Short mmCIF file of N, CA and C in Angstrom, two decimals:
data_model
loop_
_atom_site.label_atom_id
_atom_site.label_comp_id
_atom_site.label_asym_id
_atom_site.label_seq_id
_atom_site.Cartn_x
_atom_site.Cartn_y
_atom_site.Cartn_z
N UNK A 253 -5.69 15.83 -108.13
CA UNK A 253 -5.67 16.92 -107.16
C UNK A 253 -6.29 18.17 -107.79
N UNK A 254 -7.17 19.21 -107.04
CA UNK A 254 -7.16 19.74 -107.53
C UNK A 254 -7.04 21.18 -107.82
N UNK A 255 -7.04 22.11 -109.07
CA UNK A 255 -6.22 23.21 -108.86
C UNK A 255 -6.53 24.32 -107.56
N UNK A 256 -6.05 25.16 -107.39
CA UNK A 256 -6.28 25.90 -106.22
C UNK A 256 -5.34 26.92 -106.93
N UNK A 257 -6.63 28.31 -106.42
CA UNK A 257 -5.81 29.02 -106.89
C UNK A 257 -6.05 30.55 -105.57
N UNK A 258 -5.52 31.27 -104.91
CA UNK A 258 -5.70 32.60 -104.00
C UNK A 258 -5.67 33.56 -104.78
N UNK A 259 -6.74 34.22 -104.44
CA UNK A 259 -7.14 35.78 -104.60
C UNK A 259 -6.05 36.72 -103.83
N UNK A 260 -5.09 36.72 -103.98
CA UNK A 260 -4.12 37.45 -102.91
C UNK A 260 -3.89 37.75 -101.97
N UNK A 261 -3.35 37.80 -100.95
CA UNK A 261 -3.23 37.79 -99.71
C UNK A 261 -4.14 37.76 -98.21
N UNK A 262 -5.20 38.88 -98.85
CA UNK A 262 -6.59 38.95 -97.76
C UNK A 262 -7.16 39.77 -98.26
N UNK A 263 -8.30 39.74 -98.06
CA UNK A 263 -9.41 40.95 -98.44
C UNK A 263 -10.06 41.37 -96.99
N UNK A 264 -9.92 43.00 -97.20
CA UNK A 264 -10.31 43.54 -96.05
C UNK A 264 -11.60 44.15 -96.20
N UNK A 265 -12.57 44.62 -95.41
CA UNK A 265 -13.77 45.38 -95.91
C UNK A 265 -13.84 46.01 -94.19
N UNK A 266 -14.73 47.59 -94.78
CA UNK A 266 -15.02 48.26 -93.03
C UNK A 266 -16.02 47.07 -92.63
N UNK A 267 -16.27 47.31 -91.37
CA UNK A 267 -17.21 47.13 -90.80
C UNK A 267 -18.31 48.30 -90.21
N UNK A 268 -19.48 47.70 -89.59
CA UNK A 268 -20.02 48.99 -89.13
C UNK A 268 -19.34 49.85 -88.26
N UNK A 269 -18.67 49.69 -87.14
CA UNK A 269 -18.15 50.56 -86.64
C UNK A 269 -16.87 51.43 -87.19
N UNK A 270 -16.64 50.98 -87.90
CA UNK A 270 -15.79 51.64 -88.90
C UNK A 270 -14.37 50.88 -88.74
N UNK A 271 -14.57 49.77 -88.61
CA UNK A 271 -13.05 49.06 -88.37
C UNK A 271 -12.63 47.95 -89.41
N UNK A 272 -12.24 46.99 -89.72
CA UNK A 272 -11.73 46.22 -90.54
C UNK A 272 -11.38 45.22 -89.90
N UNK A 273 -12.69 44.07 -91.36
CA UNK A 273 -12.96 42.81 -90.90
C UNK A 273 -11.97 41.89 -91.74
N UNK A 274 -10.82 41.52 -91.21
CA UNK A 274 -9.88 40.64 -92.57
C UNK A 274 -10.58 39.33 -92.90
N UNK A 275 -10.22 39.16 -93.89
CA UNK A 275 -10.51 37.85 -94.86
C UNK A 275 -9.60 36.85 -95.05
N UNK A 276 -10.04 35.98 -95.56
CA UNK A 276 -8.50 34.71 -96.12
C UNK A 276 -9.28 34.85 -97.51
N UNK A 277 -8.64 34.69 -98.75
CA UNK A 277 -8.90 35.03 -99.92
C UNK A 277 -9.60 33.72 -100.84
N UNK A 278 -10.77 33.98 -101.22
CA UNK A 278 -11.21 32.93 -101.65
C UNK A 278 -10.49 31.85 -102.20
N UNK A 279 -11.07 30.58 -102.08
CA UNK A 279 -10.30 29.53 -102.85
C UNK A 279 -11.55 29.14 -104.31
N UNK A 280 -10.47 28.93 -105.21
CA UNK A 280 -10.76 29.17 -106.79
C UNK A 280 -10.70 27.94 -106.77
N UNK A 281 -11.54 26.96 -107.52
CA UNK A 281 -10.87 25.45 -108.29
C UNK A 281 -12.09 25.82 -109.82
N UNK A 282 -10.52 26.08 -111.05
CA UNK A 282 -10.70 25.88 -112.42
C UNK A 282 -12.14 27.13 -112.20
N UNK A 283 -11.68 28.00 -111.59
CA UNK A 283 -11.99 29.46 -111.70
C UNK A 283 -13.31 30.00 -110.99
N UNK A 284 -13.76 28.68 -109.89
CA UNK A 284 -14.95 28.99 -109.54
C UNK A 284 -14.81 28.96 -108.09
N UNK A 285 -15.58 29.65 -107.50
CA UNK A 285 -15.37 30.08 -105.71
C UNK A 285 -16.12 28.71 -105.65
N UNK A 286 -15.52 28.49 -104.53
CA UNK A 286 -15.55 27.21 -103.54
C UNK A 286 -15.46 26.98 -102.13
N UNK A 287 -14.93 28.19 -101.45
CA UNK A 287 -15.40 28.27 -100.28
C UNK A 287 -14.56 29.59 -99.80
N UNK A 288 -14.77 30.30 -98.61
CA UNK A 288 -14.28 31.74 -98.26
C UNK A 288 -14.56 31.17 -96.87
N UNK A 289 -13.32 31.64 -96.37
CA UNK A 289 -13.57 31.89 -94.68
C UNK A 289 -13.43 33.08 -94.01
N UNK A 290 -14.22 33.14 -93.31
CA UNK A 290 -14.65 34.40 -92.80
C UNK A 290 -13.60 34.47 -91.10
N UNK A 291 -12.86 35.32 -91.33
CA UNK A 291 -11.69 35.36 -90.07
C UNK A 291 -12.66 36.19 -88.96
N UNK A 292 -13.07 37.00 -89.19
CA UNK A 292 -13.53 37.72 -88.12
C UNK A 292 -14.69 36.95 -87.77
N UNK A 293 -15.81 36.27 -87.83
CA UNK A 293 -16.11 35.89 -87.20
C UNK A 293 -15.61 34.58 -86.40
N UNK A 294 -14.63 34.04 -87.11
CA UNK A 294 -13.87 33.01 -86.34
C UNK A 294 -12.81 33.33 -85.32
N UNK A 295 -12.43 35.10 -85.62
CA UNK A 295 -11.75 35.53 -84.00
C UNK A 295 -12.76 36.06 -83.18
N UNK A 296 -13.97 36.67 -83.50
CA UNK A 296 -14.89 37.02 -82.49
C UNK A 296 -15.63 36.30 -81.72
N UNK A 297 -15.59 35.16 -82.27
CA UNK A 297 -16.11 33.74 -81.50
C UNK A 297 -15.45 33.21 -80.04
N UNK A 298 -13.88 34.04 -80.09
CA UNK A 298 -13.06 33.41 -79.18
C UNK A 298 -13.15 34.42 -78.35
N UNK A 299 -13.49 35.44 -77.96
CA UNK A 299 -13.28 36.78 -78.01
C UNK A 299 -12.22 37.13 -76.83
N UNK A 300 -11.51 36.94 -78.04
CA UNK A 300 -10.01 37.25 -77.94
C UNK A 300 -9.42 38.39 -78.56
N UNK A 301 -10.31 39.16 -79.12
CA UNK A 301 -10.23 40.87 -79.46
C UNK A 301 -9.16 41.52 -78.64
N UNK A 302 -8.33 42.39 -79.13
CA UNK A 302 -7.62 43.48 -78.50
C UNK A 302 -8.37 44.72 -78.05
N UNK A 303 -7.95 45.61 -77.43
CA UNK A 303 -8.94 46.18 -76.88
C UNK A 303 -9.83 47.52 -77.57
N UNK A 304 -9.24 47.26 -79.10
CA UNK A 304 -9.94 47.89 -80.51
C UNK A 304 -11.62 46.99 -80.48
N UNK A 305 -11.12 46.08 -80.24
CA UNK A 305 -12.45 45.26 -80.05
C UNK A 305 -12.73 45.10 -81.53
N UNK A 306 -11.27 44.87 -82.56
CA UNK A 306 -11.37 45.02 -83.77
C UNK A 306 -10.04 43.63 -84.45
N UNK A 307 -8.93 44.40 -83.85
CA UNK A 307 -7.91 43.51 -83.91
C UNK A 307 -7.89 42.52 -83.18
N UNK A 308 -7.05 40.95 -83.34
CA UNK A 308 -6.78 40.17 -82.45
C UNK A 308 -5.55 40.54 -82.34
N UNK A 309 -5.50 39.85 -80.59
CA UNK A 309 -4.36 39.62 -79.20
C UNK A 309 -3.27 38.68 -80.50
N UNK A 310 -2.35 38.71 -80.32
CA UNK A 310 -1.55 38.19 -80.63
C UNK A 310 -1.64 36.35 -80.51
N UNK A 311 -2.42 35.76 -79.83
CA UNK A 311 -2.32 34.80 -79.27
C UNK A 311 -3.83 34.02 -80.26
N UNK A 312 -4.51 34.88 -81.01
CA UNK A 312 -5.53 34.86 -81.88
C UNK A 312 -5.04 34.49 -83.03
N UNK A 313 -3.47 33.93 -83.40
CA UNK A 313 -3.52 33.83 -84.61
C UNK A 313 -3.28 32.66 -84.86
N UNK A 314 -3.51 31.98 -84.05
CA UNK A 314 -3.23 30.31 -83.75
C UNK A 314 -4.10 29.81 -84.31
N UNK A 315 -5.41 30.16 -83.87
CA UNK A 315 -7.15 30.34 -84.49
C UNK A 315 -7.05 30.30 -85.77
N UNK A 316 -6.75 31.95 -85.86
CA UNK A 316 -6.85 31.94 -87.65
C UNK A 316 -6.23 30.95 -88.67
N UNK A 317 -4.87 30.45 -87.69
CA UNK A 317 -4.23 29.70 -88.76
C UNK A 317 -5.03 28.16 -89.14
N UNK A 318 -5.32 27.84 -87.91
CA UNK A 318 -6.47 26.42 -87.64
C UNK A 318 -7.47 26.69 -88.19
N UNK A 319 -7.78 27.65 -88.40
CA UNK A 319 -9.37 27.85 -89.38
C UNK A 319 -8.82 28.13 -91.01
N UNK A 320 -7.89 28.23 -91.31
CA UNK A 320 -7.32 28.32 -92.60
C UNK A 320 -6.69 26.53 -92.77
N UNK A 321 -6.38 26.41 -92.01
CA UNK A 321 -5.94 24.80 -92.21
C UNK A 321 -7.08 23.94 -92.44
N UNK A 322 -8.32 23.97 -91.47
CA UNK A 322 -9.32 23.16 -91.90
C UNK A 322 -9.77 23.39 -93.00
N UNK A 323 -10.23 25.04 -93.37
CA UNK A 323 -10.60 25.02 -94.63
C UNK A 323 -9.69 24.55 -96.09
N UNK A 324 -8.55 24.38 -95.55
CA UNK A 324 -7.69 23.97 -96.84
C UNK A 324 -7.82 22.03 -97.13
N UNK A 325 -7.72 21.53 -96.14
CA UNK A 325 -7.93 20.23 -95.72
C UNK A 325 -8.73 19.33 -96.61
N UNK A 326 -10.08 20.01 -97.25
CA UNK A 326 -11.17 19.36 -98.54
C UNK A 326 -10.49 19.29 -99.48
N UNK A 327 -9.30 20.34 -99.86
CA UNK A 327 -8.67 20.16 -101.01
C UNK A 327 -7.79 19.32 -101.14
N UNK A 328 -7.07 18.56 -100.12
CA UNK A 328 -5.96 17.58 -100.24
C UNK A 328 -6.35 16.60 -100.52
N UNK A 329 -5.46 15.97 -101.58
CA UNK A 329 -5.75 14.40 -102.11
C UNK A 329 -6.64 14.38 -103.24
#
């Protein structure tokens, strides 16, 4: 199996309009990036935006969690 390691919780960065695009924190194996998922474009895809047109609806985090699950999924086994 192999190691996995998170960059801490999320990484946030502005965006152009001046709002904040969250992250899921890279995944490390034996200290080397291996893949990053990009949340905001995987909630803007649904556009299921709140009306910041920044944050997701509450109902958007179902998404995020399914897009954090697939990306975790290569690592099992």
């Amino acid at each position: 199996m192999k190691k996995i390691m998170c960059l801490g919780d999320s990484i946030t960065h502005g965006d152009d309009k001046g709002g904040y695009r969250p992250y899921l924190a890279a995944l490390l194996d034996q200290g080397k990036k291996i893949d990053f998922v990009d949340i905001y474009r995987t909630v803007s895809s649904t556009n299921e935006l709140g009306p910041d047109g920044v944050h997701p609806q509450h109902g958007v985090y179902k998404v995020m969690a399914h897009a954090w699950f697939e990306a975790m999924k290569c690592f099992v086994n």
